Coordinates of C-alpha atoms in Angstrom, one line a residue:
S2 CA -59.1 -61.8 -58.5
S3 CA -62.2 -63.4 -57.0
S4 CA -65.2 -61.9 -55.8
P5 CA -66.4 -62.6 -52.1
A6 CA -69.4 -64.3 -53.9
D7 CA -67.0 -66.6 -55.9
R8 CA -65.3 -67.5 -52.9
G9 CA -67.7 -70.0 -51.5
C10 CA -68.4 -73.8 -51.9
P11 CA -71.6 -75.1 -53.8
Y12 CA -73.4 -78.0 -52.6
Y13 CA -75.9 -80.1 -54.4
G14 CA -78.4 -82.0 -52.8
E15 CA -82.2 -83.5 -51.9
I16 CA -84.6 -83.1 -49.0
L17 CA -87.0 -85.9 -49.0
N18 CA -90.1 -84.8 -46.5
T19 CA -91.9 -87.7 -45.6
N20 CA -95.7 -87.6 -45.1
T21 CA -95.8 -89.3 -41.7
V22 CA -93.1 -90.1 -39.0
E23 CA -94.0 -93.8 -39.7
D24 CA -92.6 -93.0 -43.2
F25 CA -89.5 -91.4 -42.2
K26 CA -88.5 -94.1 -39.8
A27 CA -89.1 -96.7 -42.5
K28 CA -86.9 -95.1 -45.4
D29 CA -83.7 -97.3 -46.3
F30 CA -81.2 -95.3 -45.3
N31 CA -78.3 -97.5 -46.4
A32 CA -79.9 -97.4 -49.9
I33 CA -79.9 -93.6 -49.8
L34 CA -76.2 -93.4 -48.8
N35 CA -75.2 -95.6 -51.9
G36 CA -77.5 -93.9 -54.1
V37 CA -76.0 -90.6 -53.4
G38 CA -72.4 -92.4 -53.0
N39 CA -72.7 -93.3 -56.4
K40 CA -73.2 -90.5 -57.9
I41 CA -70.2 -88.8 -56.7
W42 CA -68.4 -91.8 -57.5
T43 CA -69.9 -91.9 -61.2
S44 CA -68.9 -88.2 -61.4
I45 CA -65.4 -89.4 -60.1
T46 CA -65.0 -92.2 -63.1
D47 CA -66.5 -90.2 -65.7
G48 CA -64.3 -87.6 -65.8
S49 CA -67.0 -84.6 -64.6
A50 CA -65.5 -84.4 -61.4
L51 CA -62.3 -82.9 -62.8
E52 CA -64.2 -80.4 -64.9
D53 CA -66.7 -79.6 -61.9
T54 CA -65.3 -80.4 -58.6
S55 CA -68.2 -79.1 -57.2
L56 CA -70.1 -82.4 -58.0
L57 CA -68.1 -84.0 -55.1
N58 CA -69.9 -81.9 -52.5
Q59 CA -73.5 -83.7 -52.4
F60 CA -76.2 -84.3 -49.3
Y61 CA -79.4 -85.8 -48.8
C62 CA -81.5 -84.6 -45.8
V63 CA -84.8 -87.0 -45.2
C64 CA -87.1 -85.0 -42.8
F65 CA -90.8 -85.1 -41.3
A66 CA -92.5 -82.1 -40.2
D67 CA -95.3 -81.9 -37.9
L68 CA -96.0 -78.2 -38.8
K69 CA -99.5 -78.4 -36.4
K70 CA -97.1 -79.3 -33.5
Y71 CA -94.0 -77.5 -34.8
R72 CA -92.2 -80.7 -34.1
Y73 CA -89.4 -81.9 -36.8
N74 CA -87.4 -85.3 -37.4
Y75 CA -84.6 -85.1 -39.7
W76 CA -81.3 -87.0 -40.7
F77 CA -78.6 -85.4 -42.9
C78 CA -76.4 -87.0 -45.1
F79 CA -72.9 -86.0 -46.4
P80 CA -71.8 -88.9 -48.3
A81 CA -67.7 -89.5 -48.6
L82 CA -65.7 -92.2 -50.0
V83 CA -63.2 -93.9 -47.8
T84 CA -59.7 -94.4 -49.8
S85 CA -56.6 -95.0 -48.3
T86 CA -54.5 -92.3 -46.8
K87 CA -51.8 -91.2 -44.3
L88 CA -51.3 -87.6 -43.0
I89 CA -47.3 -86.8 -43.9
S90 CA -47.2 -83.8 -42.2
R91 CA -49.2 -80.8 -41.1
D92 CA -48.7 -77.0 -40.9
V93 CA -51.1 -73.8 -41.2
A94 CA -50.5 -71.1 -44.1
R95 CA -48.3 -68.4 -41.9
N96 CA -45.5 -70.9 -41.7
K97 CA -45.2 -71.8 -45.4
F98 CA -46.4 -69.1 -47.7
S99 CA -45.1 -65.4 -47.9
E100 CA -47.8 -62.5 -47.9
E101 CA -47.3 -61.9 -51.7
E102 CA -48.0 -65.9 -52.0
K103 CA -50.7 -66.3 -49.7
Q104 CA -52.5 -63.5 -51.3
K105 CA -52.0 -65.0 -55.0
I106 CA -53.7 -68.1 -53.3
I107 CA -56.6 -65.8 -52.6
D108 CA -56.9 -64.3 -55.9
N109 CA -56.5 -67.7 -58.1
C110 CA -58.5 -69.6 -55.7
S111 CA -62.4 -70.1 -57.3
T112 CA -65.0 -72.0 -55.6
G113 CA -64.8 -75.0 -54.2
V114 CA -61.5 -76.9 -55.5
T115 CA -58.4 -75.3 -57.3
F116 CA -55.5 -76.9 -58.8
L117 CA -52.2 -74.5 -58.2
D118 CA -48.8 -74.9 -60.3
G119 CA -45.2 -74.2 -58.7
E120 CA -45.8 -70.4 -59.2
L121 CA -49.6 -70.7 -57.6
N122 CA -51.1 -69.7 -60.7
R123 CA -54.2 -71.8 -61.5
I124 CA -54.3 -74.8 -63.8
T125 CA -57.3 -75.1 -66.0
D126 CA -56.5 -77.8 -68.4
K127 CA -58.2 -81.2 -66.5
K128 CA -55.4 -83.2 -68.2
L129 CA -52.8 -81.5 -66.5
K130 CA -54.5 -80.8 -63.0
I131 CA -53.3 -84.2 -61.4
D132 CA -49.9 -84.7 -63.2
T133 CA -48.7 -80.8 -62.6
H134 CA -50.2 -79.3 -59.7
E135 CA -48.2 -78.5 -56.6
Y136 CA -51.0 -77.6 -54.4
I137 CA -54.7 -78.3 -54.3
V138 CA -56.5 -75.8 -52.8
I139 CA -59.8 -76.2 -51.2
R140 CA -62.4 -74.2 -49.3
D141 CA -62.8 -75.7 -46.0
P142 CA -65.7 -75.2 -43.9
S143 CA -63.8 -76.8 -40.9
T144 CA -62.7 -75.0 -37.7
D145 CA -60.9 -77.6 -36.3
T146 CA -57.1 -76.1 -35.6
E147 CA -55.8 -79.9 -36.2
H148 CA -58.3 -81.3 -38.7
P149 CA -59.8 -80.5 -42.3
G150 CA -63.5 -80.7 -43.1
W151 CA -65.5 -83.5 -44.6
P152 CA -65.4 -82.6 -48.4
L153 CA -61.2 -83.4 -48.5
R154 CA -62.3 -86.9 -48.6
N155 CA -63.9 -87.1 -51.9
L156 CA -61.3 -84.8 -53.1
L157 CA -58.6 -87.5 -52.6
A158 CA -60.7 -90.0 -54.1
L159 CA -60.9 -88.3 -57.1
V160 CA -56.6 -87.7 -57.0
S161 CA -56.3 -91.5 -56.1
F162 CA -58.5 -92.6 -59.1
N163 CA -56.6 -90.4 -61.4
S164 CA -53.1 -91.5 -60.0
G165 CA -51.3 -94.7 -61.6
E166 CA -49.3 -94.9 -58.2
S167 CA -48.5 -94.0 -54.9
R168 CA -48.0 -90.2 -54.4
T169 CA -48.1 -87.4 -51.8
V170 CA -50.5 -84.1 -52.3
K171 CA -50.0 -81.1 -51.1
V172 CA -53.2 -79.4 -50.0
V173 CA -54.0 -76.3 -48.4
C174 CA -57.3 -76.3 -46.6
L175 CA -58.5 -72.5 -47.1
R176 CA -60.0 -70.5 -44.3
E177 CA -60.2 -67.3 -44.6
D178 CA -60.8 -65.4 -41.5
K179 CA -62.4 -61.5 -42.5
T180 CA -62.5 -60.5 -38.5
S181 CA -59.9 -57.8 -39.4
G182 CA -61.8 -56.4 -42.1
K183 CA -59.8 -58.0 -44.8
G184 CA -59.2 -61.6 -45.5
S185 CA -56.4 -63.5 -44.1
I186 CA -55.5 -67.2 -44.7
D187 CA -53.0 -67.6 -42.0
H188 CA -54.6 -70.2 -40.1
S189 CA -55.5 -72.4 -42.9
L190 CA -54.5 -76.3 -42.7
V191 CA -51.4 -77.0 -45.2
L192 CA -51.2 -80.9 -45.4
E193 CA -49.0 -83.3 -47.1
V194 CA -51.1 -86.3 -47.8
Q195 CA -49.7 -89.8 -49.2
V196 CA -52.6 -91.2 -51.6
E197 CA -52.6 -94.9 -53.1
P198 CA -54.2 -95.6 -56.5
L199 CA -57.8 -96.9 -56.8
A200 CA -57.4 -100.6 -58.2
G201 CA -60.6 -101.2 -60.4
A202 CA -63.3 -99.4 -60.9
E203 CA -65.0 -100.7 -57.9
M204 CA -66.8 -98.1 -55.8
P205 CA -65.0 -97.8 -52.4
K206 CA -67.1 -97.9 -49.3
I207 CA -69.0 -95.0 -48.3
V208 CA -69.9 -92.9 -45.0
G209 CA -71.9 -89.9 -44.1
W210 CA -74.7 -90.0 -42.0
E211 CA -74.4 -87.5 -39.5
R212 CA -74.4 -88.5 -35.7
N213 CA -76.8 -87.4 -33.1
T214 CA -76.2 -85.2 -30.3
K215 CA -75.3 -88.5 -28.2
G216 CA -72.8 -89.3 -31.1
K217 CA -74.9 -92.6 -32.3
L218 CA -75.8 -93.0 -35.9
A219 CA -79.6 -91.7 -35.6
S220 CA -82.1 -89.0 -36.7
K221 CA -82.4 -85.8 -34.9
Y222 CA -85.3 -84.1 -33.2
V223 CA -86.5 -80.9 -32.5
D224 CA -89.5 -79.4 -30.9
L225 CA -90.1 -76.1 -31.6
S226 CA -93.3 -75.4 -30.1
P227 CA -92.3 -73.5 -27.1
S228 CA -90.6 -70.6 -29.4
M229 CA -93.5 -70.8 -32.3
D230 CA -96.9 -72.3 -30.8
P231 CA -99.3 -69.3 -30.3
A232 CA -101.5 -71.4 -27.8

């Protein structure tokens, strides 16, 4: 079985700290988004994401740190490929799996994403992952009771690219609750999603810049001087 250290969701990213706030504001944020999104798309088209699905999880942060005044401007980007999908059904693990099956999912789920067959055993051969899986299990960072986290978008793009026709995909959005002292996945979302094949090799639309506290696509600002300035 997997250890707690194994049960995580690795992310790859870059942090760009600018010299001035003017440099920060002058950055071409669309170019940054498309650049990181292209890395994700390339990992899908060259097959490396099937070998290592953590390549689907990438981020970029642009920031300016005024260390003398303890004031910070920053903007996080979590690029996601926009593909054609339709939610068919939504349930939770407690209603779909027995206790034995839930434990088997926990034991067979590695970091990030795991493809499982009809017996809930892990599929390791990348040539068989798309065609023979029964469930795809993804470590889900979301706590929303109805919606999965952002990483699912790029996973569905991976499936869409490797599918020659429209298909329904069963996804377990794995959320482990350890408040009782042992792991429970009862509240994990179990989704059936219809995906459409991606025509050609053109990169889909990319989204991903975080919204600020007012719900706008803009950077965030925090002033820590009240708690950090010794003056």
